[in-house]
XYZ file of C-alpha atoms in Angstrom:
470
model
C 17.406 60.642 -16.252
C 19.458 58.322 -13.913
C 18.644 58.805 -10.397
C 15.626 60.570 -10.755
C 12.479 59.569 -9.037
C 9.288 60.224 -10.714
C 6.568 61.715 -7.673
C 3.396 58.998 -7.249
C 1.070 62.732 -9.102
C 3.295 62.516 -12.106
C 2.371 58.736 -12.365
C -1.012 59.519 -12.104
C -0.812 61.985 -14.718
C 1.470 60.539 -17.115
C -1.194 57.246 -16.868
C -4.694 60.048 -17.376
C -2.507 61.111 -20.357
C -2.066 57.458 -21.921
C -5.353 56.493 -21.511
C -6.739 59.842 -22.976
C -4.595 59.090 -26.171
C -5.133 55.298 -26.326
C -9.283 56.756 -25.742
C -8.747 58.915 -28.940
C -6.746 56.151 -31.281
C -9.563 53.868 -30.302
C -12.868 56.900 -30.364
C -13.140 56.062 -34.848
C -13.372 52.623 -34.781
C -15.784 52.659 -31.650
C -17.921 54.793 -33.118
C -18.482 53.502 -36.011
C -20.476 50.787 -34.612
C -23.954 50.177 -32.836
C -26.618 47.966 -31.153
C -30.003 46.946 -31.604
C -31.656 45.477 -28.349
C -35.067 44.487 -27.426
C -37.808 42.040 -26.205
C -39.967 39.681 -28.113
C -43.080 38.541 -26.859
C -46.389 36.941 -27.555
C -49.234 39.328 -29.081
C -51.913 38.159 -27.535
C -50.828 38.358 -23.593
C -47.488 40.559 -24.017
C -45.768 37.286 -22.396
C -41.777 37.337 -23.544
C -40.969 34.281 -26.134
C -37.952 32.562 -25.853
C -36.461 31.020 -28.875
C -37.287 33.422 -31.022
C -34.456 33.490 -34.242
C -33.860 36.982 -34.909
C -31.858 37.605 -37.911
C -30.351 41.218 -39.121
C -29.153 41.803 -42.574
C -27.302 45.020 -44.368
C -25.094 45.540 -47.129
C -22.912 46.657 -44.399
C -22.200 43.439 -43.072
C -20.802 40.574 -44.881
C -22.874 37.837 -43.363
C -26.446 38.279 -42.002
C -26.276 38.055 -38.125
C -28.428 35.599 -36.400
C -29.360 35.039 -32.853
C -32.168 33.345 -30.425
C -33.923 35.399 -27.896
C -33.472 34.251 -24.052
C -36.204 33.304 -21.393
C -37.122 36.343 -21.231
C -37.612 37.043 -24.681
C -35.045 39.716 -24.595
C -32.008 40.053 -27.817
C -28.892 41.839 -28.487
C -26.924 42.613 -31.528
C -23.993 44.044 -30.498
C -20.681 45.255 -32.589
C -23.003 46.628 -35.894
C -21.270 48.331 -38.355
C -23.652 51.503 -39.087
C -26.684 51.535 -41.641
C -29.770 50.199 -43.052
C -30.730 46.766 -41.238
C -33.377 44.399 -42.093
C -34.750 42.947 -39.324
C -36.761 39.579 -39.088
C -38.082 37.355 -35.937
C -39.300 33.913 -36.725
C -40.570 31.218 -34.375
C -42.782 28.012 -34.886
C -45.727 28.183 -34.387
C -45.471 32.484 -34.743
C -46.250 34.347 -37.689
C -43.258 35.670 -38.787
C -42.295 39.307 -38.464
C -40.165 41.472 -40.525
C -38.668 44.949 -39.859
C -37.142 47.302 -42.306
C -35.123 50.165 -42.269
C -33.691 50.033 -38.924
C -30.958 52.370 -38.979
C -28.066 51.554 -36.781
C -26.001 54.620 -35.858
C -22.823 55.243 -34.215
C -22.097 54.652 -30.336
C -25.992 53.898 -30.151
C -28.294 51.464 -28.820
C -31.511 51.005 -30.612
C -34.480 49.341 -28.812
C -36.908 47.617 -31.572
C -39.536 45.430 -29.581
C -42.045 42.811 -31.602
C -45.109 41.036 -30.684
C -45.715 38.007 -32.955
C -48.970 36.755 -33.192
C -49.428 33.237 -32.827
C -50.764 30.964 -36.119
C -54.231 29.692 -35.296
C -54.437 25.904 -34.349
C -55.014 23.768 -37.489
C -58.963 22.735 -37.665
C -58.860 22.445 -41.323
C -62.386 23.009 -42.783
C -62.831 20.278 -45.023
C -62.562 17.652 -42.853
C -63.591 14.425 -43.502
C -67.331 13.687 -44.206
C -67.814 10.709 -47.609
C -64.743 9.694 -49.077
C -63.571 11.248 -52.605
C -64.311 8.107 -54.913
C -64.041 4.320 -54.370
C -61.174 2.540 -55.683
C -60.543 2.289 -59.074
C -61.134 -0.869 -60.397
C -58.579 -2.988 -61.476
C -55.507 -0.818 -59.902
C -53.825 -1.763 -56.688
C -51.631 0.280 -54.439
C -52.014 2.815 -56.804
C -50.917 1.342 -60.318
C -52.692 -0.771 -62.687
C -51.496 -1.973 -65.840
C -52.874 -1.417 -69.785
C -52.628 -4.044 -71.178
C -52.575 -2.609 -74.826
C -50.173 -3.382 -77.621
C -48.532 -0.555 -79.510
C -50.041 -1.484 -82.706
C -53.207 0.258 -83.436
C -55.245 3.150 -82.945
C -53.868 5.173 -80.815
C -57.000 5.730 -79.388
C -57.014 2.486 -78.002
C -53.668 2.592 -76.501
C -54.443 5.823 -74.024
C -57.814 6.343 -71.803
C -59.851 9.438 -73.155
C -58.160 11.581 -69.633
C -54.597 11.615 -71.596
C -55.902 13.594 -74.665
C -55.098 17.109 -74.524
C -57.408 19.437 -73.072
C -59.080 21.766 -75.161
C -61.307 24.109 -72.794
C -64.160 25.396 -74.971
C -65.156 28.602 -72.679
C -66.197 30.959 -75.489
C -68.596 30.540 -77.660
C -68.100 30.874 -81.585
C -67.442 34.661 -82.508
C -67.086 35.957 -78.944
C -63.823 37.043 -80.244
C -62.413 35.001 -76.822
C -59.198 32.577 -78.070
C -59.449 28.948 -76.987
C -56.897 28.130 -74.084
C -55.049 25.020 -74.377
C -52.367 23.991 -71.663
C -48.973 23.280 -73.378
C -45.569 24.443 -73.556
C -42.208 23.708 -75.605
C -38.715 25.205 -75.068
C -38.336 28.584 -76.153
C -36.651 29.954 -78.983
C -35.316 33.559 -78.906
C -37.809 34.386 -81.747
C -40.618 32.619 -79.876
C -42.178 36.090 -78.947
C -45.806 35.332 -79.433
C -48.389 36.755 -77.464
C -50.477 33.708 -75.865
C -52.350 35.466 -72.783
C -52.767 33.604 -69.466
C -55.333 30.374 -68.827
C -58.333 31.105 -67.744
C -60.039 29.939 -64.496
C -62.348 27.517 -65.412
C -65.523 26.078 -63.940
C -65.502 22.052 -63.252
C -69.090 21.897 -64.384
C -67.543 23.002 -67.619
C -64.211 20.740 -67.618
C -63.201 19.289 -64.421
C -59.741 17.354 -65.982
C -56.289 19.644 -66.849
C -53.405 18.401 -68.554
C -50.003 19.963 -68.572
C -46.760 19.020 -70.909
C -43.280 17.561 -68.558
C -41.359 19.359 -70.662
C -39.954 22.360 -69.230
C -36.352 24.219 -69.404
C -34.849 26.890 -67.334
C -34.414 29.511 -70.418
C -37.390 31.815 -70.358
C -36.328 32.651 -66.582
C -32.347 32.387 -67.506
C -33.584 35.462 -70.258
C -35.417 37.399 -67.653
C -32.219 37.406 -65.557
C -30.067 38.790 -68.347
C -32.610 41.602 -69.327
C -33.202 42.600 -65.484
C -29.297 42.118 -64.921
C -28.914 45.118 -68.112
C -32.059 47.225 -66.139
C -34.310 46.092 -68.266
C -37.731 44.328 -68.426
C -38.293 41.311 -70.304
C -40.965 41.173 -73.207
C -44.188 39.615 -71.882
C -44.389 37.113 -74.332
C -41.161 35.637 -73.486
C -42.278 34.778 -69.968
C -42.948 31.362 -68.971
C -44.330 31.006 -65.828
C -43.728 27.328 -65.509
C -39.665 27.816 -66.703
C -39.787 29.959 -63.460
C -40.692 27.649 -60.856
C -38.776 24.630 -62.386
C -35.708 26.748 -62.129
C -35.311 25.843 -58.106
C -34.950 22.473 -57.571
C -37.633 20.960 -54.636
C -36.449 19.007 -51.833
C -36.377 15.403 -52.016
C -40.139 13.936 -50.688
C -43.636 12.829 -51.070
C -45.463 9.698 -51.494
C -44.666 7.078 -53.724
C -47.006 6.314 -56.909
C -45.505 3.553 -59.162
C -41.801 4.371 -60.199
C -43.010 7.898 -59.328
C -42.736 10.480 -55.702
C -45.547 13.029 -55.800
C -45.440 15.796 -53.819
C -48.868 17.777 -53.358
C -49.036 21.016 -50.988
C -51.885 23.923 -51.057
C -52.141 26.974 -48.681
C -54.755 30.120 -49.056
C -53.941 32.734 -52.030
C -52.384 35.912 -51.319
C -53.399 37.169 -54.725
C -57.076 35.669 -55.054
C -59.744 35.765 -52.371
C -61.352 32.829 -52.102
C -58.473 30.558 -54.047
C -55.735 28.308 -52.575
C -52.561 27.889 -54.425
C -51.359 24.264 -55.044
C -48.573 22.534 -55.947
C -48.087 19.438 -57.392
C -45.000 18.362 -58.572
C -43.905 14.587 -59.999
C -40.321 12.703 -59.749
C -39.339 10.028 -61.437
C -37.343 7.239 -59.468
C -36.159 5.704 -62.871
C -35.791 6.455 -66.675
C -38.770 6.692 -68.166
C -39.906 6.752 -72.006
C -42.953 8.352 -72.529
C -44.740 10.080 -69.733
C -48.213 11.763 -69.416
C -50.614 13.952 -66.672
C -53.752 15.016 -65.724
C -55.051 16.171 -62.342
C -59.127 15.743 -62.215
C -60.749 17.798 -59.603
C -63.604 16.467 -57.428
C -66.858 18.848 -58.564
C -68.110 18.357 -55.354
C -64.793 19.659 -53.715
C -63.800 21.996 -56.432
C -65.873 24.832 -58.370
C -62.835 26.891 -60.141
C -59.334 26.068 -60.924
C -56.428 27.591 -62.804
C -53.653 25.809 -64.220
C -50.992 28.762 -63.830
C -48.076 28.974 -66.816
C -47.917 26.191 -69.321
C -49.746 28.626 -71.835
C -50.173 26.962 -75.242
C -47.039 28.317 -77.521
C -48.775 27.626 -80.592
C -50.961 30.488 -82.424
C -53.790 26.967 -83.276
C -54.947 24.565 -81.417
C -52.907 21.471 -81.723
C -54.206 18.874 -84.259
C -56.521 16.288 -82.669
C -55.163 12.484 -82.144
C -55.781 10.652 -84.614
C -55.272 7.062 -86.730
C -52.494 8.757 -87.968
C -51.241 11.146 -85.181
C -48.848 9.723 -82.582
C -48.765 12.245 -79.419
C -45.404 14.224 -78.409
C -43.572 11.613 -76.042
C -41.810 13.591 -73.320
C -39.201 11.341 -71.763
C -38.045 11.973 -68.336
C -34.816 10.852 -66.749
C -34.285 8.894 -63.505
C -34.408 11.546 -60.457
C -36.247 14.385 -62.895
C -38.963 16.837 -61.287
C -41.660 18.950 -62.869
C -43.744 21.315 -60.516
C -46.976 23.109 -62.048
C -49.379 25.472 -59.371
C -52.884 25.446 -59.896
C -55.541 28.117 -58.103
C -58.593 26.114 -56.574
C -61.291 27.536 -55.384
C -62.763 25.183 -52.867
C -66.457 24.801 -52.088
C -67.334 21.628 -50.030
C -65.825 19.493 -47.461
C -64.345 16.267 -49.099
C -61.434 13.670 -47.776
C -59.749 14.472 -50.801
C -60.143 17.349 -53.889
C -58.835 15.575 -57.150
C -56.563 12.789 -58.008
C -53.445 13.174 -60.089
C -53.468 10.336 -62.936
C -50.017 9.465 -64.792
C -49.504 7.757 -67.922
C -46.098 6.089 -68.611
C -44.515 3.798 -70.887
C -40.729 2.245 -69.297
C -37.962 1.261 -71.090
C -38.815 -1.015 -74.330
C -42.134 -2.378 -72.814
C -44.959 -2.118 -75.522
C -47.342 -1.517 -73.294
C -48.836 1.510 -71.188
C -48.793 1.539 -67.584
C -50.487 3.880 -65.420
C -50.495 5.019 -61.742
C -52.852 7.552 -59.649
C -52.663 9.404 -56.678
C -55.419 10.506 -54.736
C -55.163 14.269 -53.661
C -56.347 14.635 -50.034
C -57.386 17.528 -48.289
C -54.855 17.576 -45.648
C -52.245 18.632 -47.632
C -54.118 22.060 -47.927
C -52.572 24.344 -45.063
C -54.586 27.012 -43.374
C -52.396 29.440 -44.001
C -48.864 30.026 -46.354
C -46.770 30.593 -43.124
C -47.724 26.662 -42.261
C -46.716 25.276 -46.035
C -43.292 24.066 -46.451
C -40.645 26.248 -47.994
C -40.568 25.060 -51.392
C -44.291 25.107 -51.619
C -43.872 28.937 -51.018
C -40.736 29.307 -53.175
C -42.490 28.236 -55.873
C -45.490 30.438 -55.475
C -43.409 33.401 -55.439
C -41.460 32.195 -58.228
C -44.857 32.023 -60.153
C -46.076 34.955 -58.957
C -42.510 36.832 -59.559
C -43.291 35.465 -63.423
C -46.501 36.536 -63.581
C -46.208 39.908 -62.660
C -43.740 39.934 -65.169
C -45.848 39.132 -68.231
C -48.539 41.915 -66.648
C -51.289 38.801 -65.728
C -54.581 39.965 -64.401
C -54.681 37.649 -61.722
C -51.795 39.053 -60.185
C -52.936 42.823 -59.849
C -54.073 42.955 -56.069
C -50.049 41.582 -55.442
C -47.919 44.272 -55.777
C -43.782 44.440 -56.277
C -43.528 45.473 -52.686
C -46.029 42.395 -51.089
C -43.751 40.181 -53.695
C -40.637 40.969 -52.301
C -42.041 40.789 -48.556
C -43.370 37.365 -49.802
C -39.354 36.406 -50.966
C -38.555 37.629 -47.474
C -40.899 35.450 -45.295
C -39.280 32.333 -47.128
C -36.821 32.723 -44.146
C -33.235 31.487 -43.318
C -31.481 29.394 -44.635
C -33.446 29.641 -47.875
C -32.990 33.048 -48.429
C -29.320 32.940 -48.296
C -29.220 30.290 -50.786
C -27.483 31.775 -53.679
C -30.435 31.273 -56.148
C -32.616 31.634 -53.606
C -30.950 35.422 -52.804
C -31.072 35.998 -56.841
C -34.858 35.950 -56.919
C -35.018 38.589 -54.173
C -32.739 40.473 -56.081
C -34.468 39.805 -59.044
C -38.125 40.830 -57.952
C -36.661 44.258 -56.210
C -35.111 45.150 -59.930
C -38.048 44.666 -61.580
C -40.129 46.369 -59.248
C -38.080 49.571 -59.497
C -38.581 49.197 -63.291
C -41.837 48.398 -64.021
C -43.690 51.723 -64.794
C -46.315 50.036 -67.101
C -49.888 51.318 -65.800
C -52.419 48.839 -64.856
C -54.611 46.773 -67.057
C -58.190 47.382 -66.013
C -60.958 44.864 -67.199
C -63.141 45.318 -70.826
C -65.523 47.185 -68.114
C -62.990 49.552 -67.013
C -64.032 48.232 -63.193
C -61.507 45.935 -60.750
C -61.141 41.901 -61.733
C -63.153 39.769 -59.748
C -61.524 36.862 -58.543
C -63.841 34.427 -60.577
C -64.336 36.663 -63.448
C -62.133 34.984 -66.881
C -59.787 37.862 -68.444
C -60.034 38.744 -71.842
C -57.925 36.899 -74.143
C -56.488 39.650 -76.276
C -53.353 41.108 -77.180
């Protein structure tokens, strides 16, 4: 009312009163929100690492958070909308750490502390002692020319090392099928049962070849069936279709019109084995191209060649007067990636060399270029390789869990998907990238098929060769 003068209590009051009701408007939206805090530090001495990346993900926010720890090691994640977090702490040098199921809950601070342990300093153990080979004769800087007109037998035109590989493990009537490395582009009817290679012993064959020709479909099907909560047959899963589905970054060393790119780190699947990956890119248009990586058999005692199963139900027909081989042309700027397990034995500067066989543009003549393979590029642990060196491991590995290999059974859905996970940011947020995981956690909470034991009924040991059969 006019005139009337409000007493300095009933301010007091009338202001307790607006902040009590502006305190219960604002009481929902407060609490439905938390905070994770904590301190990072070193394992080994408890001292607090600054730097640390610590990145929190949830289907209840729209964009993982990230953040870096201070000098004293310490992080906070304030403002959380409530749930399930994912929580992961990565710094070089630091094996990474990864925490699940942290539940963030309303008006609450959370404490979640992590020691990361730090990655042993690289003495790789074959070092240097006698170098691989000496140089080949007549090639320089890597490439060497073959002289060889088209005309003729074809036998002349190629060195024996780009015939096909037939691997003759078994012995007529063991009832074991021959394995020979190939592929082609599969057809929806293309259901065959093929099996998986076999590891095989360098005293035995120490030379693999693998087919450039590779297509996205096989893993383009899996994605459809898993999309509809559904596994894919076995047979229609090609490992190799997997890992060529996610493009590699652009390096290596040059080899002729070619960029090779060759990276190894310790199994996670196969005691004893280090997964490799070589993959070739072509700088130019090329007409007819051909590979084979030769291990060292003083470096090398096993190796796998994993995918690139042979599609057909017979060996192919040998080459002949009057067989040409299946030219697979490759276009400027194309990649193919194959893995191999190696099981290393000896010290050596380098473990194989990776021999290509080309033919470019309407010259009648083959070239061919070679790259030695040197131990270096073998990390000492996975954490150390690069992140397309361990995308396309798990790719493999997602693929080969798929089609129920033997060499995958100590890897289960669970390690898989923790495997996705270490790949790390940004890679994991990359939209195909984020598919996989999605992917590998679908088929995980589908497969029920029990496991495949060995003819003995006893556990698969890591050198042993599975059985063929289907």
């Amino acid at each position: 009312m006019p005139g009337v003068r409000v007493k300095p209590s009933m301010k007091s009051a009338l202001l307790r009163s607006l902040c009590g009701v502006l305190l219960c408007l604002a009481s929902p939206a407060w609490a439905q929100v938390g905070e994770v805090t904590g301190v990072v530090s070193e394992a080994k001495d408890a001292r607090p690492l600054a730097g640390v990346k610590v990145h929190a993900s949830s289907p209840a926010l729209p964009t993982p958070r990230t953040m870096t720890t201070d000098e004293r090691g310490q992080y906070r994640l304030a403002s959380l909308p409530v749930g399930l977090y994912t929580l992961r702490f990565e710094k070089e040098s630091f094996q990474p750490v990864t925490r699940e199921g942290v539940r963030v809950e309303a008006g609450r601070t959370l404490s979640v502390a992590v020691a990361l342990q730090a990655l042993p300093v690289s003495h790789h153990p074959f070092a240097s002692l006698t170098p691989f080979a000496p140089p080949l004769r007549l090639e320089s800087d890597g490439v060497a020319w073959m002289a060889v007109p088209h005309a003729g037998d074809i036998r002349d035109r190629a060195p024996p090392w780009a015939l096909p590989q037939v691997s003759l493990l078994a012995t007529e009537g063991s009832g074991e099928r021959r394995y020979v490395p190939g592929s082609k582009f599969l057809r929806d009817s293309d259901l065959r049962g093929h099996g998986v290679n076999p590891t095989i012993d360098t005293e035995e064959e120490n030379a693999s070849t693998y087919p450039l020709r590779v297509s996205a479909a096989s893993y383009a099907l899996t994605r459809g069936h898993l999309e509809r909560d559904s596994l894919p047959a076995e047979e229609a899963v090609r490992v190799e279709d997997f890992v060529n589905s996610f493009s590699p970054r652009e390096g290596g060393e040059d080899a002729g019109p070619f960029i090779v790119d060759v990276e190894g780190f310790p199994s996670p699947s196969r005691k004893g084995y280090h997964v490799v990956r070589v993959t070739l890119r072509t700088r130019a248009a090329l007409s007819d191209v051909g590979v084979q990586l030769e291990f060292d058999r003083r470096a090398v005692a096993r190796y796998r060649l994993v995918g690139y199963e042979n599609p057909s139900a017979t060996p192919p027909e040998p080459l002949g007067d009057d067989v040409t081989p299946d030219p697979v042309p490759l276009a400027a700027g194309a990649s193919v990636t194959a893995i191999y397990e190696v099981k290393l034995i000896a010290p050596a500067i380098a473990f194989g060399v990776l021999r290509i066989l080309y033919e470019e543009g309407e010259n009648t003549m083959w070239r061919r270029a070679h790259k030695l393979l040197p131990s270096s590029v073998l990390r000492s642990s996975m954490a150390r390789a690069s992140p397309d060196t361990r995308l396309a491991y798990v790719a493999a590995a997602f693929a080969e869990k798929l089609r129920g290999s033997p060499w995958t059974r100590s890897l289960d859905w669970a390690r898989l998907h923790a495997l996705w996970q270490d790949l790390g940011e940004p890679l994991v947020s990359r939209p195909d990238v984020a598919n996989l995981g999605a992917l590998i956690k679908k088929a995980g909470s589908l497969d029920t098929r029990k496991e495949r034991l060995g003819a003995d009924g006893a556990s698969l040991d890591p050198d042993l060769l599975p059985s063929s059969g289907r």
